[in-house]
Coordinates of C-alpha atoms in Angstrom, one line a residue:
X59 CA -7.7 42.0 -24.1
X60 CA -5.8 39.1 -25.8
X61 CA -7.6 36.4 -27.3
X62 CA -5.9 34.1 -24.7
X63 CA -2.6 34.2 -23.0
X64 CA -2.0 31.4 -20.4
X65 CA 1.4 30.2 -19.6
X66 CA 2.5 27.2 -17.5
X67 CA 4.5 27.3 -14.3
X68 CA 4.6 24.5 -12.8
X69 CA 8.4 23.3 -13.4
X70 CA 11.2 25.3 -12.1
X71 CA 13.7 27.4 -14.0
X72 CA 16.6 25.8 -14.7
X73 CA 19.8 27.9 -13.8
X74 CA 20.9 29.7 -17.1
X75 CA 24.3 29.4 -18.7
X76 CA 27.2 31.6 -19.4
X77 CA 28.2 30.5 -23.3
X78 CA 28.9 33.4 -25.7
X79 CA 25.6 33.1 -28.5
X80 CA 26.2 30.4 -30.9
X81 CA 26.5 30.5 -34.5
X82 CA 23.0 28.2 -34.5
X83 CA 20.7 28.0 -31.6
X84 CA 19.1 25.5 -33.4
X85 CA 22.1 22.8 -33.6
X86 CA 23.3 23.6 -30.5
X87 CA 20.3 22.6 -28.7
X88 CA 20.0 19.6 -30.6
X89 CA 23.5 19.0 -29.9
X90 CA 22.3 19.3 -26.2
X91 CA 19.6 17.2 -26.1
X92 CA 20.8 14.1 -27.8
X93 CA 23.8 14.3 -25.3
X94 CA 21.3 14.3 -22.6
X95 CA 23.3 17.7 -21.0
X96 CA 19.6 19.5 -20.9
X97 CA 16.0 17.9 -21.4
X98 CA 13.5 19.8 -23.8
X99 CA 10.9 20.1 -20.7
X100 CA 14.0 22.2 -19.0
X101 CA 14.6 23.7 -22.0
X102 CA 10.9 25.1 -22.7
X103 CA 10.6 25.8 -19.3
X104 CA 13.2 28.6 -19.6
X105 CA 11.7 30.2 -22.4
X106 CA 8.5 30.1 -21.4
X107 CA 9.8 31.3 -17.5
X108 CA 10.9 34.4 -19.9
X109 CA 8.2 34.9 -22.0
X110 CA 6.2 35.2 -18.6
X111 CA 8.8 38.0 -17.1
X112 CA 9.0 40.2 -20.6
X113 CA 5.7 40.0 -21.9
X114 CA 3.4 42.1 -19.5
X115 CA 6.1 45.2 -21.0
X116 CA 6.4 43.8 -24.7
X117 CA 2.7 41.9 -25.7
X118 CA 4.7 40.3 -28.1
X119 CA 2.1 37.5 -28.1
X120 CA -1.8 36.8 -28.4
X121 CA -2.0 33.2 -27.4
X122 CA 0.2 30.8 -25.6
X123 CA 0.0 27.3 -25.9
X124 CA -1.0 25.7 -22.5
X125 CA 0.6 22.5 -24.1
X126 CA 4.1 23.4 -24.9
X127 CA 5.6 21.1 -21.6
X128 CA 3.0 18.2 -22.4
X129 CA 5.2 18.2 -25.9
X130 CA 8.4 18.7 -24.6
X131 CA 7.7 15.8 -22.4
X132 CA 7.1 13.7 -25.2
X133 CA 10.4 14.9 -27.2
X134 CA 12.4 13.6 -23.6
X135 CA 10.1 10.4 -24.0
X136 CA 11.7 9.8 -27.9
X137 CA 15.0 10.9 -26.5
X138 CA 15.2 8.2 -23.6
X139 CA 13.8 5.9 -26.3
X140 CA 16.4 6.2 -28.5
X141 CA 13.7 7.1 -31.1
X142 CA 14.6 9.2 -34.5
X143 CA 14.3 13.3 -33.6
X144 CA 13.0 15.6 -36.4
X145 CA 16.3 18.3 -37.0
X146 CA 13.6 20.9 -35.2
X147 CA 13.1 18.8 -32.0
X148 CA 12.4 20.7 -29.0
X149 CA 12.2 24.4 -31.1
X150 CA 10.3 26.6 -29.7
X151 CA 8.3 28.5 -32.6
X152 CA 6.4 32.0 -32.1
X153 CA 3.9 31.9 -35.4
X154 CA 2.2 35.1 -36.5
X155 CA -1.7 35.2 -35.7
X156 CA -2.6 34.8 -39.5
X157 CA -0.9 31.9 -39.9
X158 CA -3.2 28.7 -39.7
X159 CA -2.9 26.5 -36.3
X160 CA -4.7 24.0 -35.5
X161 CA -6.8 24.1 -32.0
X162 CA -4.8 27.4 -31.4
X163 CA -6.9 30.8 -32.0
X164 CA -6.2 32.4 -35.8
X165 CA -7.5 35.8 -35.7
X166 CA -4.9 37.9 -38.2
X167 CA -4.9 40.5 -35.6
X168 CA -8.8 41.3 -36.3
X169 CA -11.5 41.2 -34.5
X170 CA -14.0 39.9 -37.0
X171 CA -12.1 37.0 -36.5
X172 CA -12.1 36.9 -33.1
X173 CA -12.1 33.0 -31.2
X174 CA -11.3 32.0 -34.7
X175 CA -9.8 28.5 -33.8
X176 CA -9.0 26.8 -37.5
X177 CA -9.5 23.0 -37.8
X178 CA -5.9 22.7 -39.5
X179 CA -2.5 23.8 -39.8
X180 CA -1.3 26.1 -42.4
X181 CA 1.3 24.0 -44.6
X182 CA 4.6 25.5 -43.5
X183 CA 3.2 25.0 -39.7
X184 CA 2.2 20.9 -40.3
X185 CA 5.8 20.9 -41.6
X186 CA 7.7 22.3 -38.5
X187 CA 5.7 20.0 -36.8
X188 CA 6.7 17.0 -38.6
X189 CA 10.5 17.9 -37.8
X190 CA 9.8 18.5 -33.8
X191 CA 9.2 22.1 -33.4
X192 CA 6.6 22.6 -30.7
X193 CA 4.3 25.8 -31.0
X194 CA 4.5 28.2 -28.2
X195 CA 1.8 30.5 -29.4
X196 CA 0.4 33.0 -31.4
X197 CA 2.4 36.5 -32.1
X198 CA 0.9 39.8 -32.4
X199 CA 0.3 41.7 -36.0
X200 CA -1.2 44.4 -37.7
X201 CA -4.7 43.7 -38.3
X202 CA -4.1 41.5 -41.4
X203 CA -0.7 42.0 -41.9
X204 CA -1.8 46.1 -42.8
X205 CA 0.5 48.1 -41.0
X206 CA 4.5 48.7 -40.3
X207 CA 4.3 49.1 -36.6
X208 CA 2.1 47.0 -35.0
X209 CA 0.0 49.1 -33.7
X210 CA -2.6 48.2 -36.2
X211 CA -3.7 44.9 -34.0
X212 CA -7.3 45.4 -32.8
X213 CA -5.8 43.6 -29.5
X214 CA -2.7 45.2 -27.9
X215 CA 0.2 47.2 -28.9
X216 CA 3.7 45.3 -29.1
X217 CA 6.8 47.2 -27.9
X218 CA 10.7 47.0 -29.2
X219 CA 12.7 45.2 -27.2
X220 CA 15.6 47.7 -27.4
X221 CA 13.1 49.9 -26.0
X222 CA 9.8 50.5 -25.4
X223 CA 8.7 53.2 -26.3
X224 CA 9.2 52.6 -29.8
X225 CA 7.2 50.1 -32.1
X226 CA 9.1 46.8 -33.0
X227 CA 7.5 47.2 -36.2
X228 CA 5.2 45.5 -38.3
X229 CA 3.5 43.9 -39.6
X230 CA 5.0 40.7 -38.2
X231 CA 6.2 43.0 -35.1
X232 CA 5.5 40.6 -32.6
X233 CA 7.4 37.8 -34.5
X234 CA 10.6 39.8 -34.5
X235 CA 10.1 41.1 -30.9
X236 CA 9.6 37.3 -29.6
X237 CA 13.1 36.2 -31.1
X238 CA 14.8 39.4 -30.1
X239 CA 13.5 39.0 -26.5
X240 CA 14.7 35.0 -26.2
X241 CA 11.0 34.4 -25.8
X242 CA 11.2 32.0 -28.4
X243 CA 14.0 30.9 -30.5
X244 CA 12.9 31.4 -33.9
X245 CA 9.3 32.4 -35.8
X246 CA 7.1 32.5 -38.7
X247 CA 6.3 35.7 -40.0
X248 CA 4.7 37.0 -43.4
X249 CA 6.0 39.3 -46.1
X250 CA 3.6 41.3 -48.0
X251 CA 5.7 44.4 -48.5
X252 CA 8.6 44.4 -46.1
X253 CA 7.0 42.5 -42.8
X254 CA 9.5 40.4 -42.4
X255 CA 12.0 42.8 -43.4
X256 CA 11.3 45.8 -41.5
X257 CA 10.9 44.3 -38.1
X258 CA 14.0 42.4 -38.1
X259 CA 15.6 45.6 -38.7
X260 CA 13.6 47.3 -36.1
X261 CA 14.1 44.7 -33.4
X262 CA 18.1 43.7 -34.4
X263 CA 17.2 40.5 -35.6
X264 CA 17.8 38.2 -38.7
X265 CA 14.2 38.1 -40.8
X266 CA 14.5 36.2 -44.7
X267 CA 11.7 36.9 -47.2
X268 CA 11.9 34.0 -49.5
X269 CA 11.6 33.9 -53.3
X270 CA 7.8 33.7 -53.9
X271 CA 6.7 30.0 -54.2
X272 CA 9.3 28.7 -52.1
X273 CA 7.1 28.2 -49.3
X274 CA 3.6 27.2 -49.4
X275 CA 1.0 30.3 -49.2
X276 CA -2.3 27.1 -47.9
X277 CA -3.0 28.0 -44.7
X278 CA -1.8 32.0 -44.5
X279 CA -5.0 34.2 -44.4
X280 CA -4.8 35.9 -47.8
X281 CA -4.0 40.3 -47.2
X282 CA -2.5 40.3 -51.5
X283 CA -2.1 36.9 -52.9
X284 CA 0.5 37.9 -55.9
X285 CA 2.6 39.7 -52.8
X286 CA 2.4 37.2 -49.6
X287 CA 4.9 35.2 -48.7
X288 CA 5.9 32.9 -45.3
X289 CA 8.7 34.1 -43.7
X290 CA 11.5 33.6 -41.3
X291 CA 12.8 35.1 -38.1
X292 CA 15.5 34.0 -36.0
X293 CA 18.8 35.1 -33.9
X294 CA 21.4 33.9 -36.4
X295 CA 21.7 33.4 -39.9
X296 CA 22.3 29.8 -39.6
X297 CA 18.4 29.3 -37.5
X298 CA 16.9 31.6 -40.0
X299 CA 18.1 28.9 -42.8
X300 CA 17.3 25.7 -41.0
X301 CA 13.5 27.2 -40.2
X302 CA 13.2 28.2 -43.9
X303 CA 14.5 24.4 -45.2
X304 CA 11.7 22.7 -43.3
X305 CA 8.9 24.9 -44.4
X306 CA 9.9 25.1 -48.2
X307 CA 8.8 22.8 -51.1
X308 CA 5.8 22.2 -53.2
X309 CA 2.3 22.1 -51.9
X310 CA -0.8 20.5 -53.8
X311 CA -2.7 22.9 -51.8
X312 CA -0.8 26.0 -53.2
X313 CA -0.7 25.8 -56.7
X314 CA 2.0 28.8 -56.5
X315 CA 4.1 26.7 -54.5
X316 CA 7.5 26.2 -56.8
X317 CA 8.3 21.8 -57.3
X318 CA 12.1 23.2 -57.5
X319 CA 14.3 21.0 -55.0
X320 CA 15.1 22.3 -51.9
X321 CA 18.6 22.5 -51.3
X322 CA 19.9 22.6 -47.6
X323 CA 20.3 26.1 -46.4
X324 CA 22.3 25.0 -43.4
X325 CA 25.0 23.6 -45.4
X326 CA 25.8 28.0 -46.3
X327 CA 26.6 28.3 -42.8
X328 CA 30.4 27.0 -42.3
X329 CA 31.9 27.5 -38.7
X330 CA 33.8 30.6 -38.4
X331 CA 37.0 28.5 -38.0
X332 CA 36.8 27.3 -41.1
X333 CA 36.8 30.5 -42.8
X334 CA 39.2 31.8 -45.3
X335 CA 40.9 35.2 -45.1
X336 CA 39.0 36.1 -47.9
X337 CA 35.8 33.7 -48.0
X338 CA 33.6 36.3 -50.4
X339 CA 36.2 36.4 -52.8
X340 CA 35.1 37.7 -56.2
X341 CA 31.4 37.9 -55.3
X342 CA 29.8 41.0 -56.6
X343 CA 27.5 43.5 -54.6
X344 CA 25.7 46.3 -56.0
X345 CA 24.7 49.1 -53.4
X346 CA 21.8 50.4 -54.7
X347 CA 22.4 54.3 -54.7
X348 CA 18.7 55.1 -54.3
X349 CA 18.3 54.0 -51.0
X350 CA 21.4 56.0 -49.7
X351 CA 20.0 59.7 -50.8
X352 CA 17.6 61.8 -48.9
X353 CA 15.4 61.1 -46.8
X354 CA 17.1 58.3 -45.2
X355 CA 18.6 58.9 -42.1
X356 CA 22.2 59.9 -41.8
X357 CA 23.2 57.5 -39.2
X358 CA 21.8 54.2 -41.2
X359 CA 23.4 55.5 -44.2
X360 CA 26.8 55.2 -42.3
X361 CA 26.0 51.7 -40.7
X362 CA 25.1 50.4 -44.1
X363 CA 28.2 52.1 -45.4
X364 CA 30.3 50.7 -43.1
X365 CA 28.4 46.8 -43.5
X366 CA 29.8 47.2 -47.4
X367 CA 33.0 48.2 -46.1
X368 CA 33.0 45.1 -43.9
X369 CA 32.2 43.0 -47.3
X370 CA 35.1 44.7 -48.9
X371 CA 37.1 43.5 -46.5
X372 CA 35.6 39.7 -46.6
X373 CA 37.0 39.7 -50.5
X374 CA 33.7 41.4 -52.1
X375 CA 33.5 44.2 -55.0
X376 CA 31.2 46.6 -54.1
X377 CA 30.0 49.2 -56.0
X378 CA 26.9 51.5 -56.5
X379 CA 24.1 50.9 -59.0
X380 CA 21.2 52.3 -60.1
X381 CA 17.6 51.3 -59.8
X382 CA 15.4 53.8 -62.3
X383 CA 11.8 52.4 -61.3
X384 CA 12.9 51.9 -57.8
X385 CA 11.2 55.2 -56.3
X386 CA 8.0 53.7 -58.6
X387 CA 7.6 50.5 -56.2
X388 CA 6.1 52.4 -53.7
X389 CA 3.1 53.9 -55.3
X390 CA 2.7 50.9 -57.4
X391 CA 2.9 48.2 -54.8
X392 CA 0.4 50.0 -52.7
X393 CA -2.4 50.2 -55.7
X394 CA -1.5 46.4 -55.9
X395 CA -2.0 45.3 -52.1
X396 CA -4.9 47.2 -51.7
X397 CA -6.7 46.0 -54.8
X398 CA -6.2 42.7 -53.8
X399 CA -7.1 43.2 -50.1
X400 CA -10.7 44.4 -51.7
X401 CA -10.9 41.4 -53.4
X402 CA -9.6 39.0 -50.4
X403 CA -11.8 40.6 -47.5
X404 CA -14.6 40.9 -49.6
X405 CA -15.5 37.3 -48.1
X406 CA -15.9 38.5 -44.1
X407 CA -19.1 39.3 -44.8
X408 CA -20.8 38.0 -41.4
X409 CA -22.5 35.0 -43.2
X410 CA -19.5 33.0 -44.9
X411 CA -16.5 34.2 -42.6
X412 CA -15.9 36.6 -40.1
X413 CA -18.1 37.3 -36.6
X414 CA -21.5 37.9 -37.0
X415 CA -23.4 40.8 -36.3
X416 CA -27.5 40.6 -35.3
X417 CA -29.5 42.7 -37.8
X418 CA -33.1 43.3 -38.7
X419 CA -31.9 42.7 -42.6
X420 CA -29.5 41.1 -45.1
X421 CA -27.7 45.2 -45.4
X422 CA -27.5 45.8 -42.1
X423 CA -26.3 42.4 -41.2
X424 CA -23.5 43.0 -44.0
X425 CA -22.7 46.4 -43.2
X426 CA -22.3 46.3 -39.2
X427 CA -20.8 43.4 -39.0
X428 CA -18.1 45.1 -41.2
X429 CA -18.1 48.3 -39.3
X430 CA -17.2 46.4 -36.4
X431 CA -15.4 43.4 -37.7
X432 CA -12.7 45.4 -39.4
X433 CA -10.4 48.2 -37.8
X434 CA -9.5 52.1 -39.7
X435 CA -7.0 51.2 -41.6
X436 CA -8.4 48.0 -43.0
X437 CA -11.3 49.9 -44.1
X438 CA -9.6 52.2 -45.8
X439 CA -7.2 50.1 -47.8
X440 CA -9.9 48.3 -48.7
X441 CA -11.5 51.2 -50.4
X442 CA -8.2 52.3 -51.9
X443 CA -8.8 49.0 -53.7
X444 CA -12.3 48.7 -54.8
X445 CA -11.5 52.3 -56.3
X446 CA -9.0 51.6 -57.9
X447 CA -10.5 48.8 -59.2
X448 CA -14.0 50.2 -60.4
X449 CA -14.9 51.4 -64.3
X450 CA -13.5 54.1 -65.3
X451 CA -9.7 54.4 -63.1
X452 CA -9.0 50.3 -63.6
X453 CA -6.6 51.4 -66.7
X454 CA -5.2 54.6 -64.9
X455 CA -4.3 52.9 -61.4
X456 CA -4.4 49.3 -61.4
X457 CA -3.1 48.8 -64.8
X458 CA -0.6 51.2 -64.7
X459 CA 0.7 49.9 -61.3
X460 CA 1.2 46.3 -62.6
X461 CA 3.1 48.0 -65.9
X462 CA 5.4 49.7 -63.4
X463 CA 6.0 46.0 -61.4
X464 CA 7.4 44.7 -64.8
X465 CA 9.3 47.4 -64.9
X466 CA 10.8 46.8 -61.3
X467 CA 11.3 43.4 -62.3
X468 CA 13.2 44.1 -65.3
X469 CA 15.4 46.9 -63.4
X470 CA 16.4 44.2 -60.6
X471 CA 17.2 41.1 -63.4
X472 CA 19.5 43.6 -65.5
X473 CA 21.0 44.4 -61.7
X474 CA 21.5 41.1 -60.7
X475 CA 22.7 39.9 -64.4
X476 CA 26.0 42.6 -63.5
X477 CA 26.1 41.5 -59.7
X478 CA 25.8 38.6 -57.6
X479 CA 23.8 40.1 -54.6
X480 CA 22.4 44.0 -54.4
X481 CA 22.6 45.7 -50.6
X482 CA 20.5 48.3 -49.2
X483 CA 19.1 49.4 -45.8
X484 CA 16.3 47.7 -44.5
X485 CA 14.5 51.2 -43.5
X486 CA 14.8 54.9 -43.8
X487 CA 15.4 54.9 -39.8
X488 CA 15.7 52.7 -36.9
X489 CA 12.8 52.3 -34.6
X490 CA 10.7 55.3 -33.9
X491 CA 8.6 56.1 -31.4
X492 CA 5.2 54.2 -30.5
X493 CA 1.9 56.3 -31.7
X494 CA 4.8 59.0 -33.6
X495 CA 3.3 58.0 -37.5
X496 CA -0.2 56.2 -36.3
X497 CA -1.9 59.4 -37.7
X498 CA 0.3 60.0 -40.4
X499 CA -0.2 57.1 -42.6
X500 CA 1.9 58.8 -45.7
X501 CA 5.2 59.0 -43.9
X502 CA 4.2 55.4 -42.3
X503 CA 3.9 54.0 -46.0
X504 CA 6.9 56.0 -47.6
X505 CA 9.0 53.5 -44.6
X506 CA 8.0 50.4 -46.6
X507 CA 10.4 52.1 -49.4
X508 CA 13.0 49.7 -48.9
X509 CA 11.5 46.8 -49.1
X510 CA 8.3 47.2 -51.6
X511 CA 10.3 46.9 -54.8
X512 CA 11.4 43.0 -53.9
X513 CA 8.1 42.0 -53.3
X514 CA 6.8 43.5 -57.1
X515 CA 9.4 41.1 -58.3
X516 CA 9.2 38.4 -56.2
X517 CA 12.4 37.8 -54.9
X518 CA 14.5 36.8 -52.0
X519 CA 16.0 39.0 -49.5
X520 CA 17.8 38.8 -46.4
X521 CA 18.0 41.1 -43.1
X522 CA 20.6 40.9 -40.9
X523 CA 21.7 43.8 -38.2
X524 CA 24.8 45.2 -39.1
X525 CA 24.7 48.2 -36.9
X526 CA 23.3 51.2 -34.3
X527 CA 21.7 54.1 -34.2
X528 CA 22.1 56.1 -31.3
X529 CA 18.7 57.7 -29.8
X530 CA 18.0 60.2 -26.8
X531 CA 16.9 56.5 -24.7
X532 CA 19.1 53.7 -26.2
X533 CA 21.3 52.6 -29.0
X534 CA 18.9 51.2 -31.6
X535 CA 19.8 48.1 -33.8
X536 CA 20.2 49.0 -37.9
X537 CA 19.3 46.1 -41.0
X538 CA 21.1 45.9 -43.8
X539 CA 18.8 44.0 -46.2
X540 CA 20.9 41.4 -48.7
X541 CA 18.4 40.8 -52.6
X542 CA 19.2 37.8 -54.5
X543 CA 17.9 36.2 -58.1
X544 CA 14.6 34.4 -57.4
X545 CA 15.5 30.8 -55.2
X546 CA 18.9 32.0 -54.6
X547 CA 18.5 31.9 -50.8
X548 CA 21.3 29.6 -50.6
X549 CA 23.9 32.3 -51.5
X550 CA 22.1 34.8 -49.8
X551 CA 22.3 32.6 -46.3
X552 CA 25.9 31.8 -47.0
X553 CA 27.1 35.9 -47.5
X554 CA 25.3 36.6 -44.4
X555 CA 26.4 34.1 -42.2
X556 CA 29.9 35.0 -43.1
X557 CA 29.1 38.5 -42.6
X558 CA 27.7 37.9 -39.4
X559 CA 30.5 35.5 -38.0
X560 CA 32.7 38.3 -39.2
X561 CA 31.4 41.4 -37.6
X562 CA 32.9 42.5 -34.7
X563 CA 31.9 44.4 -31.5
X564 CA 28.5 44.5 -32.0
X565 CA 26.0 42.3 -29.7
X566 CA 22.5 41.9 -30.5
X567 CA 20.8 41.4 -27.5
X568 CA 18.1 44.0 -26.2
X569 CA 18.6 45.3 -22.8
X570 CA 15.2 43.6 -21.3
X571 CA 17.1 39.9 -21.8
X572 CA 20.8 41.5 -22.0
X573 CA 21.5 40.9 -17.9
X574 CA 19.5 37.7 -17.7
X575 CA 21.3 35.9 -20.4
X576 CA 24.8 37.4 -18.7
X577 CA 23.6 35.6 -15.3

């Protein structure tokens, strides 16, 4: 069972609207609410009314906050007052389980963390809070962030949206399933190697990995520290950009956190109205060509196709270039994460951190509260990494994968010296099917492909759906994943809010919400 999951119910649900999806949820609703047309108990009320009817089928969350209308009442309070509003007041924000709240269980899917309740908030949570957003709970995850489907959670498995049978994917699954189901109306996830990336794809939402150091790491429990970032998810391009704005800048906590200003993502996002015929003129976008060769399925190969015909048409230059190290990320990244992870979880140990287990001596006491602490995968990553990092194989593995990460780094600055954005799929394949590569954890890791290289280098990178894939039960959404130079997020946020004003005929809004929201 859950950690916790107790929702509120006692105001009604307000009768929902007819509006065709706007280019920011965000603004919108603060557009709303200062207008007095909706009040932010109403307003959390109708999410969390949701949450209640989709989450016995998804399990998208682990906690939910039993104060989420206490806060909205106090947002009406400011409003009637006339007081300032933070530019998140009235959010509703789904943050992944090892991400720091305060008075909220923190367990990082585990259970040797289990009841965990930290006595602060992770930096990038204290500073939603400051600008309004209201916490609605904790989202489900592969046991520290070790997984791409979440079905690594030592607590429930989370199911896609689109449908669910399939995994929503991972390891911030439940992050992207919460925003793709309205349950909230944007997230926090974490990207160690694609788990913001992947299950934005997965779930036919927007996730953005930013450049490492843009967003303070104090308060995220530590999987590989050289690797992890904060990330965002959220149902437009515009939402994605105003989450990542308030959780950016430097942290004295973090002393990785980057003291470059930070600009205003939002500004990117101009309304479709505005636009020019051609409003990507002369940008340049490299398609790398080896993420469009075997082994990637033939139908996301045509949707990402057909997203850089859609550029062409928006004014862009596509054209195909070549990544040598980029089939190197894989094995490297994984030496990498898992030597780190050694070194990180070396610390639940049952006497400094993690849930204690009674034993006769110091050994035992170590050893089963390990055993049972930490799930199969965990375990085995973690001796990936203390083998890789013992005398005698330090040179062959661990040194040799961080000479291949400056290699991946040099390949993607002389890429993005020739062009002004590089395009790829998010993953080899749209969703697949829940428990179909639990056992098969080789052809679950070859799926972080796509994604593995940009953490090596550190860089920003941006998911948006662009597409489907048709299955045997339901048309599945399709990511095409947008790489900038390090702290470009800015032009990344503006290409893909044009591109996704732009696109045509495609709606993504799972099935389980679809009727609901057409009410």
């Amino acid at each position: 069972m859950p950690p916790h999951i107790s929702i509120p119910t006692h105001h009604p649900l307000p009768t929902p609207t007819t509006p065709p999806p706007p280019p920011s949820q965000i603004l919108t609703i603060r557009k709303s609410l200062l207008s007095r047309e909706i009040t932010a108990v109403d307003l959390a009320t109708t999410f969390l009314q949701r949450l209640r009817h989709t989450e016995p089928q998804l399990k998208s969350f682990l906690y939910v906050s039993d104060v989420v209308l206490k806060e909205a009442e106090e947002i009406d309070r400011k409003i009637a007052n006339n007081e300032e509003l933070g530019p998140l007041a009235g959010v509703l924000v789904g943050v992944k389980d090892n991400i720091c709240t305060a008075d909220m269980p923190s367990t990082a899917g585990s259970k040797i963390l289990e009841n965990y309740k930290p006595p602060f908030d992770a930096t990038a949570v204290g500073k939603m809070k400051k600008c309004g957003a209201i916490v609605i709970g904790k989202t489900n995850m592969d046991e520290f962030g070790m997984g791409s489907t979440t079905e690594g959670s030592a607590y429930q498995v989370t199911a896609n949206p689109w449908d669910l049978s399939r995994v929503p994917g991972g390891s911030s699954g439940g992050s992207a399933a919460a925003v793709s189901a309205r349950q909230c109306m944007v997230s926090l996830g974490s990207d160690t190697g694609g788990s913001v990336r992947q299950p934005a794809s997965f779930c036919g939402v927007v996730g953005l990995k930013p450049t490492y150091g843009r967003v303070s790491r104090y308060g995220l429990v530590a999987y590989a520290s050289s690797l992890d970032v904060i990330g965002c998810f959220g149902s437009s391009v515009a939402d994605a950009g105003i989450l990542l704005h308030a959780i950016s800048g430097h942290d004295k906590f973090d002393a990785t956190s980057s003291k470059r200003e930070v600009p205003d993502f939002a500004s990117q996002c101009i309304a479709r109205d505005h636009l020019d015929s051609k409003p990507l003129k002369g940008l340049r976008v490299g398609l790398i060509r080896e993420t469009i060769e075997d082994g990637v399925d033939p139908e996301v190969i045509t949707s990402i196709r057909g997203a850089a015909s859609h550029l062409e048409e928006l004014g862009c230059t596509v054209t195909e270039v070549s990544l040598p190290s980029f089939s190197l990320g894989l094995p490297a990244y994984y030496i990498l994460a898992s030597s780190e992870s050694s070194s990180n979880l070396s610390r639940y140990d049952g006497i400094r951190y993690g849930k204690q287990v009674v034993a006769d001596e110091l050994n035992s006491l170590y050893g089963e509260s390990r055993a049972g602490g930490f799930g199969s995968e965990v375990k085995m990553r973690i001796l990936m990494g203390t083998y890789a990092l013992s005398a005698g194989y330090y040179d062959a593995y661990y040194k040799r994968a961080q000479q291949v990460r400056t290699l991946v780094r040099e390949n993607f600055r002389a890429a993005l010296e020739e062009n002004d954005i590089l395009i790829s799929p998010a993953a080899p394949s749209a969703a697949y099917k829940i428990g179909e590569k639990k056992n098969d954890p080789l052809s679950m890791y070859a799926g972080d492909i796509m994604t593995v290289n940009v953490n090596l280098a550190g860089l920003p990178a941006l998911v948006l759906p662009c597409g489907f894939v048709d299955s045997s039960s339901a048309a599945l959404p399709v990511g095409i994943q947008m790489i900038g130079a390090a702290f470009e997020e800015e032009k990344l946020l503006k290409v893909g809010h044009i591109f996704e004003q732009t696109l045509q005929g495609c709606s993504f809004i799972p099935p389980i919400v679809a009727d609901e929201l057409a009410c």
